[in-house]
Tab-separated table of C-alpha atoms in Angstrom:
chain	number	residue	atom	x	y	z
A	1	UNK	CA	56.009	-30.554	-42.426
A	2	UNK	CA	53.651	-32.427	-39.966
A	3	UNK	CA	55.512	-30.991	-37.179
A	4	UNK	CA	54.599	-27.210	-39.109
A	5	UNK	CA	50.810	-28.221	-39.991
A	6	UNK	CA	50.915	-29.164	-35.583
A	7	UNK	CA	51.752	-26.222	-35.333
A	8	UNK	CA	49.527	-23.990	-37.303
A	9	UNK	CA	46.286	-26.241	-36.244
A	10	UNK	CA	47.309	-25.372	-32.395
A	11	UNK	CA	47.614	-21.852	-33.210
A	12	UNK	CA	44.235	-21.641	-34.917
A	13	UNK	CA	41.967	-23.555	-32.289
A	14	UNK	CA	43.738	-20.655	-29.683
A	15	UNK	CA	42.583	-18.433	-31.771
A	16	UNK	CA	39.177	-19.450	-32.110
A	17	UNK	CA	39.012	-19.958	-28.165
A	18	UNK	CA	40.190	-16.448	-27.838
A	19	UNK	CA	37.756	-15.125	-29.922
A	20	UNK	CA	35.157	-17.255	-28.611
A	21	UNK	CA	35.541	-15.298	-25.339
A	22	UNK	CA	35.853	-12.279	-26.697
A	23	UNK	CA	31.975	-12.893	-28.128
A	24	UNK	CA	30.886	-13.730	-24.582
A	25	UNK	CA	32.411	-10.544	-23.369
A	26	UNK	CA	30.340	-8.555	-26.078
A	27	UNK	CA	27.062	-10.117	-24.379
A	28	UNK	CA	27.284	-9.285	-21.379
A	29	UNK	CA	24.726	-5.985	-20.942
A	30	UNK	CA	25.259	-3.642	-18.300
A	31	UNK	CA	21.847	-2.113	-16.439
A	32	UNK	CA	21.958	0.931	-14.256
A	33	UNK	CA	19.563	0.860	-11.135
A	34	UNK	CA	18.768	3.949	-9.204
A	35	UNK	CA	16.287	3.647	-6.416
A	36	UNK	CA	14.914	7.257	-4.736
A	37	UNK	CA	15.382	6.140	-1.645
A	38	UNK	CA	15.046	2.950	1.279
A	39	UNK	CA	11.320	1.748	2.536
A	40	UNK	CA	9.332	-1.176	2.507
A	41	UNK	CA	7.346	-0.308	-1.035
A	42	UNK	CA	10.554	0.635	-3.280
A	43	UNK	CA	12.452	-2.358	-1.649
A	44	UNK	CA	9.506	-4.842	-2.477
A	45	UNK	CA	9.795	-3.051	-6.133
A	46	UNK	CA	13.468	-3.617	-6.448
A	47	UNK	CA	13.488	-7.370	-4.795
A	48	UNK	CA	11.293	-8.771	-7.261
A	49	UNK	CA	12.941	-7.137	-10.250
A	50	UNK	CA	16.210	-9.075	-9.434
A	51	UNK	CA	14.059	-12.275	-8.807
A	52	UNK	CA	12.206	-11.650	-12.527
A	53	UNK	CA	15.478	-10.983	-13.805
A	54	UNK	CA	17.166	-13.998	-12.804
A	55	UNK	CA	14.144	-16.198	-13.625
A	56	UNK	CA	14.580	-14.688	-16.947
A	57	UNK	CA	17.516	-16.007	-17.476
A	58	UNK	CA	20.443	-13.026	-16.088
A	59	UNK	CA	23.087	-14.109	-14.005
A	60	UNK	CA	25.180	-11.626	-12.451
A	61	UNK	CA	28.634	-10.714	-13.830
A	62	UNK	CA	28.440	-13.714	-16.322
A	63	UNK	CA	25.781	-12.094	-18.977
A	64	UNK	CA	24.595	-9.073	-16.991
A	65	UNK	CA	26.603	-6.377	-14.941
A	66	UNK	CA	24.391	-3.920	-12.272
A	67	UNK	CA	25.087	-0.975	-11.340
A	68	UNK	CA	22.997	0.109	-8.267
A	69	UNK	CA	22.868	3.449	-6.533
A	70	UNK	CA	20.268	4.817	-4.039
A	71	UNK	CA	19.552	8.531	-3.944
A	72	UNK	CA	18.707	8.511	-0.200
A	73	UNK	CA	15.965	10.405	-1.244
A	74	UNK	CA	18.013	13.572	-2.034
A	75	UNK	CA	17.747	14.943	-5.699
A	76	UNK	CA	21.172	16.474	-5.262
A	77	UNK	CA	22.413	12.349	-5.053
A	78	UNK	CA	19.939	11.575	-7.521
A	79	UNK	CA	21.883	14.218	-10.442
A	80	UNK	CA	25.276	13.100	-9.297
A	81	UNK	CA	24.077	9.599	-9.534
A	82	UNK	CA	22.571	10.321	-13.039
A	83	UNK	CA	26.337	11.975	-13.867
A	84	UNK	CA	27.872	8.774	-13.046
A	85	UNK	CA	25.322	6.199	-15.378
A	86	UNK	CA	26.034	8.852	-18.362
A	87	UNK	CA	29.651	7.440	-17.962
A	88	UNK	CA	28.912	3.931	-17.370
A	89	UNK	CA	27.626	4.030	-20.862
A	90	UNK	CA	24.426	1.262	-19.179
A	91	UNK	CA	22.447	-1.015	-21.905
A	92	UNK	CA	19.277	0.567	-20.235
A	93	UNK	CA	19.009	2.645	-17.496
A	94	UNK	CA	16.264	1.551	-14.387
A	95	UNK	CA	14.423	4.137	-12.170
A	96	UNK	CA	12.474	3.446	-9.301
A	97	UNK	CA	10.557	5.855	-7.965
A	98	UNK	CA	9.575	9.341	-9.719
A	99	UNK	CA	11.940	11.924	-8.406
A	100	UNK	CA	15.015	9.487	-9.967
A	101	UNK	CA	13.046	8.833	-12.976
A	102	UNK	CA	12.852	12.409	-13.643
A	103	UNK	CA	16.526	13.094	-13.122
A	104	UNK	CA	17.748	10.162	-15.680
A	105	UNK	CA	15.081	11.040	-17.918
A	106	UNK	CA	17.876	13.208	-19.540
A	107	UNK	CA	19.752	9.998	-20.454
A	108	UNK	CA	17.027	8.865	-22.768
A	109	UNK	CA	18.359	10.644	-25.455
A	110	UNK	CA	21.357	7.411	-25.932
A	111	UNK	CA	20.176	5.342	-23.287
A	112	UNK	CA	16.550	3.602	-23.105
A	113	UNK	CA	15.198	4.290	-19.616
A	114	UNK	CA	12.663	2.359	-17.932
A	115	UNK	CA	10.581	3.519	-15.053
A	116	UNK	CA	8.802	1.698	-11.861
A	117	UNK	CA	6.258	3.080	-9.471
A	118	UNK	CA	5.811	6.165	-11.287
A	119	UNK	CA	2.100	7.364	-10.330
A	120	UNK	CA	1.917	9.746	-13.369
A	121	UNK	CA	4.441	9.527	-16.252
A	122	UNK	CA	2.491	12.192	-18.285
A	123	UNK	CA	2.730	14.762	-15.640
A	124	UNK	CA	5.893	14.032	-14.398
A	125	UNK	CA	7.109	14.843	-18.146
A	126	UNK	CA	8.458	11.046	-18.703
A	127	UNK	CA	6.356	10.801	-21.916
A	128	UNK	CA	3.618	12.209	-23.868
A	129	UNK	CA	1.579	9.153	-24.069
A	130	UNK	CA	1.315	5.918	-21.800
A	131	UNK	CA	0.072	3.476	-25.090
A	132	UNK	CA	3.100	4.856	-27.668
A	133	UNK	CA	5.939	6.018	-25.317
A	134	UNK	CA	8.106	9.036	-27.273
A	135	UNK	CA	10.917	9.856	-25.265
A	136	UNK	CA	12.960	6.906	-25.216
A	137	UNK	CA	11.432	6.406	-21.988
A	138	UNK	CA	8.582	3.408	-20.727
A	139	UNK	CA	7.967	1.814	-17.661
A	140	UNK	CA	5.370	0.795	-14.691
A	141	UNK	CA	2.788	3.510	-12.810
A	142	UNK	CA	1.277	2.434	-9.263
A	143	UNK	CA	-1.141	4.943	-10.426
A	144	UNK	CA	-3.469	5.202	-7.097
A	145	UNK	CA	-6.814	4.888	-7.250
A	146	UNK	CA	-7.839	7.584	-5.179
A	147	UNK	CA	-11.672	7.569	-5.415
A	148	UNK	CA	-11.776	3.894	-4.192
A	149	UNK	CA	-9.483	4.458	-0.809
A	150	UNK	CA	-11.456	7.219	0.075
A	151	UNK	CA	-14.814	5.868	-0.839
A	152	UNK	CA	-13.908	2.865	1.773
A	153	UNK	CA	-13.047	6.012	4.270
A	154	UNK	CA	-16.519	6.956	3.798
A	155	UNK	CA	-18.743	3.103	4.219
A	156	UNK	CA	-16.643	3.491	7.617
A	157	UNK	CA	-17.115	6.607	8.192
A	158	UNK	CA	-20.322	8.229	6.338
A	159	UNK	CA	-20.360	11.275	9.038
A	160	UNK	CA	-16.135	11.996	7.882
A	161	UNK	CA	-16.397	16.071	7.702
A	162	UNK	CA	-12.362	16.604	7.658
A	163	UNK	CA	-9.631	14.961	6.369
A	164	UNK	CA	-6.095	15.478	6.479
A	165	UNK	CA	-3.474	15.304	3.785
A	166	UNK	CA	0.186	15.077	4.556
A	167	UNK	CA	2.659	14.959	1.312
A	168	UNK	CA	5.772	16.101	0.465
A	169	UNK	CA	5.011	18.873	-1.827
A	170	UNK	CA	8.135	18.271	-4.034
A	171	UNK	CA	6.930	15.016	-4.980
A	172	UNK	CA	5.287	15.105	-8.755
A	173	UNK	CA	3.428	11.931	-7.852
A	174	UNK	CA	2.192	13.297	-4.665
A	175	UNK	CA	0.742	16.721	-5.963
A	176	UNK	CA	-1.071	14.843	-8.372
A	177	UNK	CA	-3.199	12.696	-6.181
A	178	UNK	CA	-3.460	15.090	-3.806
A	179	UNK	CA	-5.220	17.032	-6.358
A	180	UNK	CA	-7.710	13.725	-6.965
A	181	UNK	CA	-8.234	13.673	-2.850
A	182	UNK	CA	-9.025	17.710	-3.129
A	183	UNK	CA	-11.469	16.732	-6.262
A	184	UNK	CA	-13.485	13.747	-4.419
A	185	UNK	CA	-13.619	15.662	-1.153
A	186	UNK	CA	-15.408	18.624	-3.351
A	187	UNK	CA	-17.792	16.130	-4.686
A	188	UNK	CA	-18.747	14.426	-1.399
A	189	UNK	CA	-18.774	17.074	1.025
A	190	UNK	CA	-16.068	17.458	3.193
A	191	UNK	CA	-13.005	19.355	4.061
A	192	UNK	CA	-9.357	19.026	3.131
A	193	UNK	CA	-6.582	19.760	5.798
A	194	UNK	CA	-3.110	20.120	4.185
A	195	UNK	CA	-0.069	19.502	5.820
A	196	UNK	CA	3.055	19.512	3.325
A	197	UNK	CA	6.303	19.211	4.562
A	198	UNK	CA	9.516	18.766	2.263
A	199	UNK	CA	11.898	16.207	3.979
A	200	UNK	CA	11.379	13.548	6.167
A	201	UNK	CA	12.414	15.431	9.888
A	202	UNK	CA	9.235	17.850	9.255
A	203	UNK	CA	6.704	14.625	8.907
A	204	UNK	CA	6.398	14.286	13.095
A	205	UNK	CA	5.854	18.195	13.422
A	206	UNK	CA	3.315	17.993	10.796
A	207	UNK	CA	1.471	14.656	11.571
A	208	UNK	CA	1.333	15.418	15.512
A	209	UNK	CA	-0.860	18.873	14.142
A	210	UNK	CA	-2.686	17.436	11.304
A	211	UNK	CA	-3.860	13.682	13.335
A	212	UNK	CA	-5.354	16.051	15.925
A	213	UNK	CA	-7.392	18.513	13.521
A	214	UNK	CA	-9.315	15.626	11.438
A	215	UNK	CA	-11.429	12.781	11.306
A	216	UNK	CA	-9.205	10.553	9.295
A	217	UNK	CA	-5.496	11.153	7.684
A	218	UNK	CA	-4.547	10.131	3.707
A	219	UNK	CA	-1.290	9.502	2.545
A	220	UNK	CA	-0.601	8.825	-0.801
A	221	UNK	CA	2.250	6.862	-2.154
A	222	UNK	CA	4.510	9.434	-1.162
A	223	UNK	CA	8.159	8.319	-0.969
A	224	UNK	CA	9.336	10.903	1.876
A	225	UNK	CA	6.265	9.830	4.187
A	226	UNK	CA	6.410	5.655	3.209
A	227	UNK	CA	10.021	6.189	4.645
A	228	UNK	CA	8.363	7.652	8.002
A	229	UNK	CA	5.351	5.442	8.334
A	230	UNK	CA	6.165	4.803	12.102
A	231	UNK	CA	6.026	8.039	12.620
A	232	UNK	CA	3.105	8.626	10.579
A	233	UNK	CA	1.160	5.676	12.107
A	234	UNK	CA	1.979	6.412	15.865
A	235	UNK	CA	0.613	10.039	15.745
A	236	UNK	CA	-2.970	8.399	14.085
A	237	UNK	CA	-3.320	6.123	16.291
A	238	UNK	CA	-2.228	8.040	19.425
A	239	UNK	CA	-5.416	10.358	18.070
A	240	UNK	CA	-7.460	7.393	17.389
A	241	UNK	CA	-7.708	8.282	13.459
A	242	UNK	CA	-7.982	5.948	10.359
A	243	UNK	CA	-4.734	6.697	7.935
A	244	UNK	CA	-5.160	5.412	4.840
A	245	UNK	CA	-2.830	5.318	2.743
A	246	UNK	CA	-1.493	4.967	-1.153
A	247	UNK	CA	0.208	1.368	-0.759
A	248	UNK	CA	0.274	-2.056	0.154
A	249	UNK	CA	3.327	-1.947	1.693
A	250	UNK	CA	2.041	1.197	3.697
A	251	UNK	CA	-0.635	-0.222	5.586
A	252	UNK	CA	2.086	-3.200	6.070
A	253	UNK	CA	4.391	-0.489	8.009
A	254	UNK	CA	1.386	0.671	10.056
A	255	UNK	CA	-1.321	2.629	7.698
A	256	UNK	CA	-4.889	1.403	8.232
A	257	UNK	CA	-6.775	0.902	4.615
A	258	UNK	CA	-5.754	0.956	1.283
A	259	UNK	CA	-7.058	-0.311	-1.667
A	260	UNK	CA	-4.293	-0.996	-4.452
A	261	UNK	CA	-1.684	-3.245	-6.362
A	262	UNK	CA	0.576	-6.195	-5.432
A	263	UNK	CA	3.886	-3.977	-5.826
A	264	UNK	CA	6.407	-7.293	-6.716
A	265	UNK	CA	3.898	-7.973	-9.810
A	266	UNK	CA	5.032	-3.987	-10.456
A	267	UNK	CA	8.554	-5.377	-9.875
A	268	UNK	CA	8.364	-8.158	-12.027
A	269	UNK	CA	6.948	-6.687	-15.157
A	270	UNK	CA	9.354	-3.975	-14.890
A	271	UNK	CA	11.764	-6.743	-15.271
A	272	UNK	CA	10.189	-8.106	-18.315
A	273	UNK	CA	10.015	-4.461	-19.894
A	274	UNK	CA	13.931	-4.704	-19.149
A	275	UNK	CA	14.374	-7.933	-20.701
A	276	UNK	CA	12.656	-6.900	-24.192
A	277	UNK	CA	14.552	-3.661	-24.461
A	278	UNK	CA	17.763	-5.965	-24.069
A	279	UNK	CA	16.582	-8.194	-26.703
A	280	UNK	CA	16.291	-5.209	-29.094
A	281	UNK	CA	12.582	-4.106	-28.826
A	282	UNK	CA	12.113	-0.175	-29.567
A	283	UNK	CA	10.773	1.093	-26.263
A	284	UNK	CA	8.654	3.229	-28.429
A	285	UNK	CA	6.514	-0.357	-29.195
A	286	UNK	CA	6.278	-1.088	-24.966
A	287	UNK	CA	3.551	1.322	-23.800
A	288	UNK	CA	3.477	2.006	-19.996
A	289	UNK	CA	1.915	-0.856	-17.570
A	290	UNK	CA	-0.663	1.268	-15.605
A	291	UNK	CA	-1.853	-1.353	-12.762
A	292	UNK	CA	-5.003	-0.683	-11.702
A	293	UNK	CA	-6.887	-4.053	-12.477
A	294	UNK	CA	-7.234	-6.842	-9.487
A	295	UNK	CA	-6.419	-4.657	-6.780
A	296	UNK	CA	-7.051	-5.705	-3.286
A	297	UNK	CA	-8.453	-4.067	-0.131
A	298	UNK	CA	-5.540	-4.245	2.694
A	299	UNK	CA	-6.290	-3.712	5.890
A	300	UNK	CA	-3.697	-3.805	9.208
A	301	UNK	CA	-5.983	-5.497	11.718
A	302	UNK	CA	-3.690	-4.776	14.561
A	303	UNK	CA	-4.146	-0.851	13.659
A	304	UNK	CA	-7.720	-1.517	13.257
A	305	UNK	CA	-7.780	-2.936	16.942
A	306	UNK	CA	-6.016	0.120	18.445
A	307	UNK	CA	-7.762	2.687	16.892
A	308	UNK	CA	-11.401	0.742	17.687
A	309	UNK	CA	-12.565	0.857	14.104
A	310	UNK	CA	-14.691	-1.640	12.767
A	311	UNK	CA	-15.202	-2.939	8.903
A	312	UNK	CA	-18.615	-2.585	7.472
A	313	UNK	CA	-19.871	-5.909	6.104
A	314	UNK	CA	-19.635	-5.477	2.494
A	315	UNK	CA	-15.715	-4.818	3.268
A	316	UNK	CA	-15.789	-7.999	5.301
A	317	UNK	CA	-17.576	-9.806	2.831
A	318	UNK	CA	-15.340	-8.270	-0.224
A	319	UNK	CA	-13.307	-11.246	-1.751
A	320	UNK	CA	-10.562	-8.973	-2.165
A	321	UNK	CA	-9.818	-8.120	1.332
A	322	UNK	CA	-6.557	-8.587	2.443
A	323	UNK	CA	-6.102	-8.402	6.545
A	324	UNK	CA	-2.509	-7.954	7.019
């Protein structure tokens, strides 16, 4: 009989071990990660989500599994990629960059999606309101603040009579600040020069014309013209023209000015939106983190040596100036 009872005990605390593991398995949550493309802003943007994430608490393949894909900035990728998550059957599904988060937005309807760097969720169709998201659908905008980039353009230059605009006229985000650039230039007096190409080997072609045409270039957080900022840079500076630009991380790879957010904060509290939505908040209760508070003046000093521009003192004296 004791022998029996042995027996039975051993074969219940095996069991309850084997169950016990089963219950970890059922915890772990699986996140999908697309990312539009490689440059230095989406990179920053995707580095300090997996930092947040893992201060939060998510270790890789013990209570999280990632799936990450880049679209190499090709929308054809970016639907196949969006094919392969709808199989995957993710916990939540993470977009970086507005082109991507447009493709996956058609997952939202099983899967909550969460968006970073989007400039302008409303008019990219990712939800009908930033404070009460409605689509299943929330996330972070690098919404630009046009009217302050360009209003530095002008305390440096007050006599600017023409500047040039190079985008890639695919990009949702793009058109739309493009449109504020068009709107400011109205208001203040001076010309617009377009130059839109739509890939990345049409941006030398286009900057080489455009540098040569204008008094100063802007560039807006486009994702096909970030990923060519060498090429972008060069062609200012061979023509002695300011480029400002729509990013930190911009003026980092060679742009001149920009006024704008610390993208790893974006990173990181696209994280945390991550990490509520796994702990069972309703995306519908996270509106949309619009940064456009704190932002800092960066400036590339080496740029600003080559193309013999000097900062007018309330930009020097500006507590927010950044020289990178």
């Amino acid at each position: 009989m004791k022998k029996i009872l042995k027996n039975v005990l051993i074969g219940i605390c095996i069991l309850s071990m084997t169950m016990g593991c089963q219950g970890d398995n059922s915890t772990v949550k699986k996140v999908a990660v697309v990312q539009y493309m490689e440059h230095t802003s989406l990179n920053t943007i995707k580095d300090a989500f997996d930092k947040q994430m893992e201060e939060l608490g998510y270790q890789d393949n013990q209570n999280i599994e990632y799936i990450f894909k880049n679209a190499q900035g090709d929308n054809s990728i970016a639907a196949s990629i969006t094919q392969t998550f709808a199989s995957e059957n993710p916990d939540v599904v993470v977009a970086i960059a507005t082109p991507v988060a447009q493709s996956v937005a058609s997952l939202s309807s099983t899967t909550p999606v969460v968006f970073a760097a989007v400039s302008d969720p409303i008019g990219a169709k990712l939800t009908s309101s930033l404070e009460k998201p409605d689509k299943n659908i929330t996330g972070t905008s690098d919404e630009i603040q046009v009217d302050l980039i360009l209003d530095k353009a002008l305390e440096i230059n007050p006599n600017l009579k023409t500047l040039g605009v190079i985008y890639n006229k695919g990009e949702a985000n793009s058109v739309t600040n493009i449109q504020k650039a068009k709107n400011y230039a109205q208001k203040h007096g001076f010309e617009i020069k377009e130059a839109t190409i739509t890939n990345v080997n049409e941006v030398q072609s286009a900057i080489d014309v455009l540098a040569t045409q204008c008094d100063a270039v802007f560039a807006p957080n486009d994702n096909t013209i970030a990923s060519a900022m060498n090429v972008v840079s060069h062609s200012c500076i061979q023509s002695q023209v300011p480029l400002y630009v729509g990013a930190d991380s911009m003026v980092q790879d060679g742009g001149f000015l920009s006024v704008g957010i610390d993208y790893e904060e974006l990173g990181r509290e696209t994280a945390n939106m991550v990490d509520q939505i796994l702990n069972g908040a309703n995306v519908s209760d996270i509106p949309v983190k619009v940064f456009k508070d704190d932002l800092k003046i960066y400036v590339n000093q080496d740029v600003m040596t080559q193309i013999d521009v000097e900062l007018p003192e309330n930009i020097i004296q500006d507590s927010s100036l950044v020289m990178m």
